[in-house]
Amino acid sequence: VIENTVPAPDGARHIGREACVGLWSAIATQAGTRFDLEETFVAGERATIRWRYFMADGNSIRGVNLMRVAGGRIVEAMGYVKG
């Protein structure tokens, strides 16, 4: 399950491997964009990842993902942005 950051205020919910991989692939392959990791904190099955996303136009936005892992796989990811 992924809850991404758009549309505001709650984001869209994506369920299942195919939907989640499709969303991340679309984000990760956008030309001229990148994510910079700012901090990662792991506690058991949970992780908090602070990041900064740079868009193709040079603007950026900061956010955080709250992740849950089970059996070595990400099973839940909820994204939030400053805004």
PDB file of N, CA and C in Angstrom:
ATOM      1  N   VAL A   1       0.844  -1.178   0.000  1.00  0.00           N
ATOM      2  CA  VAL A   1       0.000   0.000   0.000  1.00  0.00           C
ATOM      3  C   VAL A   1       0.888   1.238   0.000  1.00  0.00           C
ATOM      4  N   ILE A   2       0.586   2.163  -0.904  1.00  0.00           N
ATOM      5  CA  ILE A   2       1.242   3.473  -0.901  1.00  0.00           C
ATOM      6  C   ILE A   2       0.163   4.540  -0.854  1.00  0.00           C
ATOM      7  N   GLU A   3       0.323   5.470   0.063  1.00  0.00           N
ATOM      8  CA  GLU A   3      -0.470   6.690   0.050  1.00  0.00           C
ATOM      9  C   GLU A   3       0.487   7.800  -0.341  1.00  0.00           C
ATOM     10  N   ASN A   4       0.316   8.332  -1.556  1.00  0.00           N
ATOM     11  CA  ASN A   4       1.258   9.354  -2.002  1.00  0.00           C
ATOM     12  C   ASN A   4       0.772  10.743  -1.608  1.00  0.00           C
ATOM     13  N   THR A   5       1.447  11.747  -2.087  1.00  0.00           N
ATOM     14  CA  THR A   5       1.231  13.111  -1.595  1.00  0.00           C
ATOM     15  C   THR A   5       0.178  13.896  -2.356  1.00  0.00           C
ATOM     16  N   VAL A   6      -0.277  13.395  -3.496  1.00  0.00           N
ATOM     17  CA  VAL A   6      -1.269  14.115  -4.287  1.00  0.00           C
ATOM     18  C   VAL A   6      -2.435  13.193  -4.613  1.00  0.00           C
ATOM     19  N   PRO A   7      -3.618  13.694  -4.788  1.00  0.00           N
ATOM     20  CA  PRO A   7      -4.008  15.094  -4.657  1.00  0.00           C
ATOM     21  C   PRO A   7      -4.144  15.488  -3.184  1.00  0.00           C
ATOM     22  N   ALA A   8      -3.866  16.749  -2.910  1.00  0.00           N
ATOM     23  CA  ALA A   8      -3.988  17.273  -1.550  1.00  0.00           C
ATOM     24  C   ALA A   8      -5.459  17.259  -1.152  1.00  0.00           C
ATOM     25  N   PRO A   9      -5.813  17.147   0.063  1.00  0.00           N
ATOM     26  CA  PRO A   9      -4.905  17.050   1.209  1.00  0.00           C
ATOM     27  C   PRO A   9      -4.546  15.624   1.592  1.00  0.00           C
ATOM     28  N   ASP A  10      -5.253  14.620   1.092  1.00  0.00           N
ATOM     29  CA  ASP A  10      -5.064  13.256   1.591  1.00  0.00           C
ATOM     30  C   ASP A  10      -4.197  12.360   0.724  1.00  0.00           C
ATOM     31  N   GLY A  11      -3.981  12.701  -0.535  1.00  0.00           N
ATOM     32  CA  GLY A  11      -3.213  11.839  -1.425  1.00  0.00           C
ATOM     33  C   GLY A  11      -4.036  10.673  -1.912  1.00  0.00           C
ATOM     34  N   ALA A  12      -3.522  10.002  -2.927  1.00  0.00           N
ATOM     35  CA  ALA A  12      -4.197   8.833  -3.498  1.00  0.00           C
ATOM     36  C   ALA A  12      -3.629   7.577  -2.857  1.00  0.00           C
ATOM     37  N   ARG A  13      -4.472   6.572  -2.737  1.00  0.00           N
ATOM     38  CA  ARG A  13      -4.077   5.287  -2.146  1.00  0.00           C
ATOM     39  C   ARG A  13      -3.898   4.274  -3.273  1.00  0.00           C
ATOM     40  N   HIS A  14      -2.717   3.637  -3.300  1.00  0.00           N
ATOM     41  CA  HIS A  14      -2.388   2.631  -4.312  1.00  0.00           C
ATOM     42  C   HIS A  14      -2.211   1.295  -3.589  1.00  0.00           C
ATOM     43  N   ILE A  15      -2.917   0.277  -4.055  1.00  0.00           N
ATOM     44  CA  ILE A  15      -2.906  -1.015  -3.370  1.00  0.00           C
ATOM     45  C   ILE A  15      -2.426  -2.090  -4.330  1.00  0.00           C
ATOM     46  N   GLY A  16      -1.508  -2.917  -3.851  1.00  0.00           N
ATOM     47  CA  GLY A  16      -0.998  -4.040  -4.635  1.00  0.00           C
ATOM     48  C   GLY A  16       0.346  -3.732  -5.265  1.00  0.00           C
ATOM     49  N   ARG A  17       1.104  -4.790  -5.486  1.00  0.00           N
ATOM     50  CA  ARG A  17       2.463  -4.658  -6.016  1.00  0.00           C
ATOM     51  C   ARG A  17       2.485  -3.912  -7.342  1.00  0.00           C
ATOM     52  N   GLU A  18       1.630  -4.293  -8.270  1.00  0.00           N
ATOM     53  CA  GLU A  18       1.635  -3.680  -9.603  1.00  0.00           C
ATOM     54  C   GLU A  18       1.355  -2.178  -9.531  1.00  0.00           C
ATOM     55  N   ALA A  19       0.362  -1.806  -8.750  1.00  0.00           N
ATOM     56  CA  ALA A  19       0.016  -0.386  -8.623  1.00  0.00           C
ATOM     57  C   ALA A  19       1.144   0.405  -7.967  1.00  0.00           C
ATOM     58  N   CYS A  20       1.757  -0.170  -6.938  1.00  0.00           N
ATOM     59  CA  CYS A  20       2.822   0.530  -6.215  1.00  0.00           C
ATOM     60  C   CYS A  20       4.090   0.664  -7.053  1.00  0.00           C
ATOM     61  N   VAL A  21       4.494  -0.413  -7.721  1.00  0.00           N
ATOM     62  CA  VAL A  21       5.680  -0.353  -8.585  1.00  0.00           C
ATOM     63  C   VAL A  21       5.433   0.620  -9.734  1.00  0.00           C
ATOM     64  N   GLY A  22       4.235   0.615 -10.288  1.00  0.00           N
ATOM     65  CA  GLY A  22       3.901   1.544 -11.364  1.00  0.00           C
ATOM     66  C   GLY A  22       4.027   2.993 -10.936  1.00  0.00           C
ATOM     67  N   LEU A  23       3.530   3.306  -9.734  1.00  0.00           N
ATOM     68  CA  LEU A  23       3.631   4.679  -9.216  1.00  0.00           C
ATOM     69  C   LEU A  23       5.086   5.078  -9.032  1.00  0.00           C
ATOM     70  N   TRP A  24       5.878   4.241  -8.343  1.00  0.00           N
ATOM     71  CA  TRP A  24       7.281   4.582  -8.098  1.00  0.00           C
ATOM     72  C   TRP A  24       8.073   4.672  -9.388  1.00  0.00           C
ATOM     73  N   SER A  25       7.775   3.800 -10.341  1.00  0.00           N
ATOM     74  CA  SER A  25       8.482   3.841 -11.630  1.00  0.00           C
ATOM     75  C   SER A  25       8.210   5.151 -12.355  1.00  0.00           C
ATOM     76  N   ALA A  26       6.955   5.598 -12.325  1.00  0.00           N
ATOM     77  CA  ALA A  26       6.600   6.858 -12.978  1.00  0.00           C
ATOM     78  C   ALA A  26       7.328   8.040 -12.334  1.00  0.00           C
ATOM     79  N   ILE A  27       7.421   8.031 -11.010  1.00  0.00           N
ATOM     80  CA  ILE A  27       8.108   9.118 -10.295  1.00  0.00           C
ATOM     81  C   ILE A  27       9.616   9.059 -10.580  1.00  0.00           C
ATOM     82  N   ALA A  28      10.188   7.874 -10.493  1.00  0.00           N
ATOM     83  CA  ALA A  28      11.646   7.716 -10.588  1.00  0.00           C
ATOM     84  C   ALA A  28      12.199   7.931 -11.984  1.00  0.00           C
ATOM     85  N   THR A  29      11.378   7.840 -13.014  1.00  0.00           N
ATOM     86  CA  THR A  29      11.886   7.964 -14.381  1.00  0.00           C
ATOM     87  C   THR A  29      11.573   9.313 -15.020  1.00  0.00           C
ATOM     88  N   GLN A  30      11.047  10.261 -14.261  1.00  0.00           N
ATOM     89  CA  GLN A  30      10.782  11.583 -14.823  1.00  0.00           C
ATOM     90  C   GLN A  30      12.112  12.279 -15.110  1.00  0.00           C
ATOM     91  N   ALA A  31      12.290  12.686 -16.343  1.00  0.00           N
ATOM     92  CA  ALA A  31      13.545  13.318 -16.768  1.00  0.00           C
ATOM     93  C   ALA A  31      13.832  14.579 -15.967  1.00  0.00           C
ATOM     94  N   GLY A  32      15.092  14.738 -15.555  1.00  0.00           N
ATOM     95  CA  GLY A  32      15.535  15.952 -14.896  1.00  0.00           C
ATOM     96  C   GLY A  32      15.133  16.068 -13.440  1.00  0.00           C
ATOM     97  N   THR A  33      14.617  14.992 -12.830  1.00  0.00           N
ATOM     98  CA  THR A  33      14.218  15.042 -11.422  1.00  0.00           C
ATOM     99  C   THR A  33      15.120  14.134 -10.600  1.00  0.00           C
ATOM    100  N   ARG A  34      15.115  14.371  -9.278  1.00  0.00           N
ATOM    101  CA  ARG A  34      15.874  13.489  -8.399  1.00  0.00           C
ATOM    102  C   ARG A  34      15.386  13.632  -6.960  1.00  0.00           C
ATOM    103  N   PHE A  35      15.608  12.597  -6.178  1.00  0.00           N
ATOM    104  CA  PHE A  35      15.372  12.618  -4.738  1.00  0.00           C
ATOM    105  C   PHE A  35      16.717  12.666  -4.035  1.00  0.00           C
ATOM    106  N   ASP A  36      16.854  13.504  -3.036  1.00  0.00           N
ATOM    107  CA  ASP A  36      18.006  13.480  -2.141  1.00  0.00           C
ATOM    108  C   ASP A  36      17.506  13.027  -0.781  1.00  0.00           C
ATOM    109  N   LEU A  37      18.122  11.986  -0.226  1.00  0.00           N
ATOM    110  CA  LEU A  37      17.771  11.543   1.115  1.00  0.00           C
ATOM    111  C   LEU A  37      18.419  12.477   2.122  1.00  0.00           C
ATOM    112  N   GLU A  38      17.646  12.944   3.087  1.00  0.00           N
ATOM    113  CA  GLU A  38      18.172  13.834   4.112  1.00  0.00           C
ATOM    114  C   GLU A  38      18.402  13.113   5.436  1.00  0.00           C
ATOM    115  N   GLU A  39      17.559  12.110   5.726  1.00  0.00           N
ATOM    116  CA  GLU A  39      17.725  11.353   6.966  1.00  0.00           C
ATOM    117  C   GLU A  39      16.879  10.086   6.875  1.00  0.00           C
ATOM    118  N   THR A  40      17.406   9.005   7.402  1.00  0.00           N
ATOM    119  CA  THR A  40      16.658   7.749   7.503  1.00  0.00           C
ATOM    120  C   THR A  40      16.778   7.255   8.935  1.00  0.00           C
ATOM    121  N   PHE A  41      15.637   6.915   9.522  1.00  0.00           N
ATOM    122  CA  PHE A  41      15.605   6.386  10.884  1.00  0.00           C
ATOM    123  C   PHE A  41      14.812   5.090  10.847  1.00  0.00           C
ATOM    124  N   VAL A  42      15.412   3.993  11.369  1.00  0.00           N
ATOM    125  CA  VAL A  42      14.768   2.682  11.350  1.00  0.00           C
ATOM    126  C   VAL A  42      14.592   2.199  12.783  1.00  0.00           C
ATOM    127  N   ALA A  43      13.395   1.689  13.062  1.00  0.00           N
ATOM    128  CA  ALA A  43      13.077   1.099  14.365  1.00  0.00           C
ATOM    129  C   ALA A  43      12.235  -0.147  14.123  1.00  0.00           C
ATOM    130  N   GLY A  44      12.883  -1.307  14.159  1.00  0.00           N
ATOM    131  CA  GLY A  44      12.166  -2.551  13.924  1.00  0.00           C
ATOM    132  C   GLY A  44      11.613  -2.608  12.509  1.00  0.00           C
ATOM    133  N   GLU A  45      10.291  -2.772  12.376  1.00  0.00           N
ATOM    134  CA  GLU A  45       9.636  -2.857  11.063  1.00  0.00           C
ATOM    135  C   GLU A  45       9.325  -1.483  10.478  1.00  0.00           C
ATOM    136  N   ARG A  46       9.643  -0.428  11.178  1.00  0.00           N
ATOM    137  CA  ARG A  46       9.266   0.926  10.757  1.00  0.00           C
ATOM    138  C   ARG A  46      10.486   1.737  10.351  1.00  0.00           C
ATOM    139  N   ALA A  47      10.265   2.611   9.361  1.00  0.00           N
ATOM    140  CA  ALA A  47      11.322   3.530   8.936  1.00  0.00           C
ATOM    141  C   ALA A  47      10.701   4.896   8.635  1.00  0.00           C
ATOM    142  N   THR A  48      11.440   5.920   8.953  1.00  0.00           N
ATOM    143  CA  THR A  48      11.068   7.283   8.616  1.00  0.00           C
ATOM    144  C   THR A  48      12.160   7.828   7.701  1.00  0.00           C
ATOM    145  N   ILE A  49      11.759   8.310   6.540  1.00  0.00           N
ATOM    146  CA  ILE A  49      12.725   8.790   5.554  1.00  0.00           C
ATOM    147  C   ILE A  49      12.380  10.231   5.196  1.00  0.00           C
ATOM    148  N   ARG A  50      13.290  11.150   5.543  1.00  0.00           N
ATOM    149  CA  ARG A  50      13.127  12.556   5.127  1.00  0.00           C
ATOM    150  C   ARG A  50      13.851  12.737   3.811  1.00  0.00           C
ATOM    151  N   TRP A  51      13.221  13.447   2.876  1.00  0.00           N
ATOM    152  CA  TRP A  51      13.791  13.604   1.543  1.00  0.00           C
ATOM    153  C   TRP A  51      13.492  14.991   0.989  1.00  0.00           C
ATOM    154  N   ARG A  52      14.213  15.291  -0.077  1.00  0.00           N
ATOM    155  CA  ARG A  52      13.972  16.508  -0.855  1.00  0.00           C
ATOM    156  C   ARG A  52      13.887  16.088  -2.309  1.00  0.00           C
ATOM    157  N   TYR A  53      12.820  16.503  -2.969  1.00  0.00           N
ATOM    158  CA  TYR A  53      12.578  16.138  -4.363  1.00  0.00           C
ATOM    159  C   TYR A  53      12.826  17.351  -5.236  1.00  0.00           C
ATOM    160  N   PHE A  54      13.740  17.201  -6.199  1.00  0.00           N
ATOM    161  CA  PHE A  54      14.063  18.280  -7.129  1.00  0.00           C
ATOM    162  C   PHE A  54      13.345  18.024  -8.446  1.00  0.00           C
ATOM    163  N   MET A  55      12.547  18.985  -8.866  1.00  0.00           N
ATOM    164  CA  MET A  55      11.777  18.882 -10.101  1.00  0.00           C
ATOM    165  C   MET A  55      12.616  19.352 -11.284  1.00  0.00           C
ATOM    166  N   ALA A  56      12.174  19.034 -12.478  1.00  0.00           N
ATOM    167  CA  ALA A  56      12.916  19.374 -13.691  1.00  0.00           C
ATOM    168  C   ALA A  56      13.103  20.877 -13.855  1.00  0.00           C
ATOM    169  N   ASP A  57      12.186  21.686 -13.307  1.00  0.00           N
ATOM    170  CA  ASP A  57      12.292  23.144 -13.446  1.00  0.00           C
ATOM    171  C   ASP A  57      13.227  23.771 -12.422  1.00  0.00           C
ATOM    172  N   GLY A  58      13.858  22.942 -11.567  1.00  0.00           N
ATOM    173  CA  GLY A  58      14.805  23.446 -10.572  1.00  0.00           C
ATOM    174  C   GLY A  58      14.196  23.699  -9.210  1.00  0.00           C
ATOM    175  N   ASN A  59      12.870  23.738  -9.115  1.00  0.00           N
ATOM    176  CA  ASN A  59      12.225  23.890  -7.811  1.00  0.00           C
ATOM    177  C   ASN A  59      12.317  22.585  -7.037  1.00  0.00           C
ATOM    178  N   SER A  60      12.128  22.678  -5.719  1.00  0.00           N
ATOM    179  CA  SER A  60      12.172  21.467  -4.902  1.00  0.00           C
ATOM    180  C   SER A  60      11.113  21.530  -3.813  1.00  0.00           C
ATOM    181  N   ILE A  61      10.867  20.380  -3.240  1.00  0.00           N
ATOM    182  CA  ILE A  61       9.922  20.263  -2.136  1.00  0.00           C
ATOM    183  C   ILE A  61      10.479  19.230  -1.170  1.00  0.00           C
ATOM    184  N   ARG A  62      10.247  19.454   0.119  1.00  0.00           N
ATOM    185  CA  ARG A  62      10.694  18.504   1.134  1.00  0.00           C
ATOM    186  C   ARG A  62       9.513  17.662   1.600  1.00  0.00           C
ATOM    187  N   GLY A  63       9.834  16.425   2.018  1.00  0.00           N
ATOM    188  CA  GLY A  63       8.784  15.558   2.508  1.00  0.00           C
ATOM    189  C   GLY A  63       9.343  14.436   3.352  1.00  0.00           C
ATOM    190  N   VAL A  64       8.441  13.562   3.749  1.00  0.00           N
ATOM    191  CA  VAL A  64       8.797  12.420   4.580  1.00  0.00           C
ATOM    192  C   VAL A  64       7.938  11.223   4.159  1.00  0.00           C
ATOM    193  N   ASN A  65       8.535  10.049   4.208  1.00  0.00           N
ATOM    194  CA  ASN A  65       7.790   8.814   4.012  1.00  0.00           C
ATOM    195  C   ASN A  65       7.859   8.006   5.295  1.00  0.00           C
ATOM    196  N   LEU A  66       6.721   7.481   5.695  1.00  0.00           N
ATOM    197  CA  LEU A  66       6.641   6.568   6.821  1.00  0.00           C
ATOM    198  C   LEU A  66       6.454   5.179   6.225  1.00  0.00           C
ATOM    199  N   MET A  67       7.401   4.297   6.469  1.00  0.00           N
ATOM    200  CA  MET A  67       7.419   2.988   5.827  1.00  0.00           C
ATOM    201  C   MET A  67       7.266   1.878   6.868  1.00  0.00           C
ATOM    202  N   ARG A  68       6.652   0.778   6.412  1.00  0.00           N
ATOM    203  CA  ARG A  68       6.582  -0.436   7.217  1.00  0.00           C
ATOM    204  C   ARG A  68       7.055  -1.590   6.355  1.00  0.00           C
ATOM    205  N   VAL A  69       7.938  -2.421   6.931  1.00  0.00           N
ATOM    206  CA  VAL A  69       8.540  -3.547   6.221  1.00  0.00           C
ATOM    207  C   VAL A  69       8.133  -4.841   6.924  1.00  0.00           C
ATOM    208  N   ALA A  70       7.809  -5.844   6.125  1.00  0.00           N
ATOM    209  CA  ALA A  70       7.527  -7.182   6.660  1.00  0.00           C
ATOM    210  C   ALA A  70       8.132  -8.203   5.707  1.00  0.00           C
ATOM    211  N   GLY A  71       8.832  -9.164   6.239  1.00  0.00           N
ATOM    212  CA  GLY A  71       9.442 -10.192   5.407  1.00  0.00           C
ATOM    213  C   GLY A  71      10.434  -9.641   4.411  1.00  0.00           C
ATOM    214  N   GLY A  72      11.105  -8.543   4.750  1.00  0.00           N
ATOM    215  CA  GLY A  72      12.106  -7.952   3.865  1.00  0.00           C
ATOM    216  C   GLY A  72      11.533  -7.129   2.730  1.00  0.00           C
ATOM    217  N   ARG A  73      10.232  -6.879   2.736  1.00  0.00           N
ATOM    218  CA  ARG A  73       9.584  -6.100   1.676  1.00  0.00           C
ATOM    219  C   ARG A  73       8.821  -4.921   2.267  1.00  0.00           C
ATOM    220  N   ILE A  74       8.802  -3.833   1.524  1.00  0.00           N
ATOM    221  CA  ILE A  74       7.990  -2.686   1.934  1.00  0.00           C
ATOM    222  C   ILE A  74       6.534  -3.074   1.747  1.00  0.00           C
ATOM    223  N   VAL A  75       5.744  -2.981   2.814  1.00  0.00           N
ATOM    224  CA  VAL A  75       4.329  -3.334   2.723  1.00  0.00           C
ATOM    225  C   VAL A  75       3.420  -2.115   2.898  1.00  0.00           C
ATOM    226  N   GLU A  76       3.997  -1.019   3.348  1.00  0.00           N
ATOM    227  CA  GLU A  76       3.209   0.199   3.513  1.00  0.00           C
ATOM    228  C   GLU A  76       4.130   1.404   3.414  1.00  0.00           C
ATOM    229  N   ALA A  77       3.705   2.408   2.665  1.00  0.00           N
ATOM    230  CA  ALA A  77       4.480   3.637   2.527  1.00  0.00           C
ATOM    231  C   ALA A  77       3.493   4.811   2.451  1.00  0.00           C
ATOM    232  N   MET A  78       3.632   5.724   3.379  1.00  0.00           N
ATOM    233  CA  MET A  78       2.772   6.898   3.389  1.00  0.00           C
ATOM    234  C   MET A  78       3.646   8.135   3.246  1.00  0.00           C
ATOM    235  N   GLY A  79       3.383   8.937   2.197  1.00  0.00           N
ATOM    236  CA  GLY A  79       4.189  10.114   1.905  1.00  0.00           C
ATOM    237  C   GLY A  79       3.493  11.401   2.300  1.00  0.00           C
ATOM    238  N   TYR A  80       4.265  12.319   2.855  1.00  0.00           N
ATOM    239  CA  TYR A  80       3.766  13.629   3.266  1.00  0.00           C
ATOM    240  C   TYR A  80       4.752  14.692   2.808  1.00  0.00           C
ATOM    241  N   VAL A  81       4.251  15.870   2.422  1.00  0.00           N
ATOM    242  CA  VAL A  81       5.125  16.961   1.995  1.00  0.00           C
ATOM    243  C   VAL A  81       4.855  18.196   2.820  1.00  0.00           C
ATOM    244  N   LYS A  82       5.885  19.061   2.870  1.00  0.00           N
ATOM    245  CA  LYS A  82       5.710  20.374   3.491  1.00  0.00           C
ATOM    246  C   LYS A  82       4.964  21.241   2.483  1.00  0.00           C
ATOM    247  N   GLY A  83       3.999  21.944   2.941  1.00  0.00           N
ATOM    248  CA  GLY A  83       3.280  22.737   1.973  1.00  0.00           C
ATOM    249  C   GLY A  83       2.345  23.677   2.511  1.00  0.00           C
TER     250      GLY A  83
END
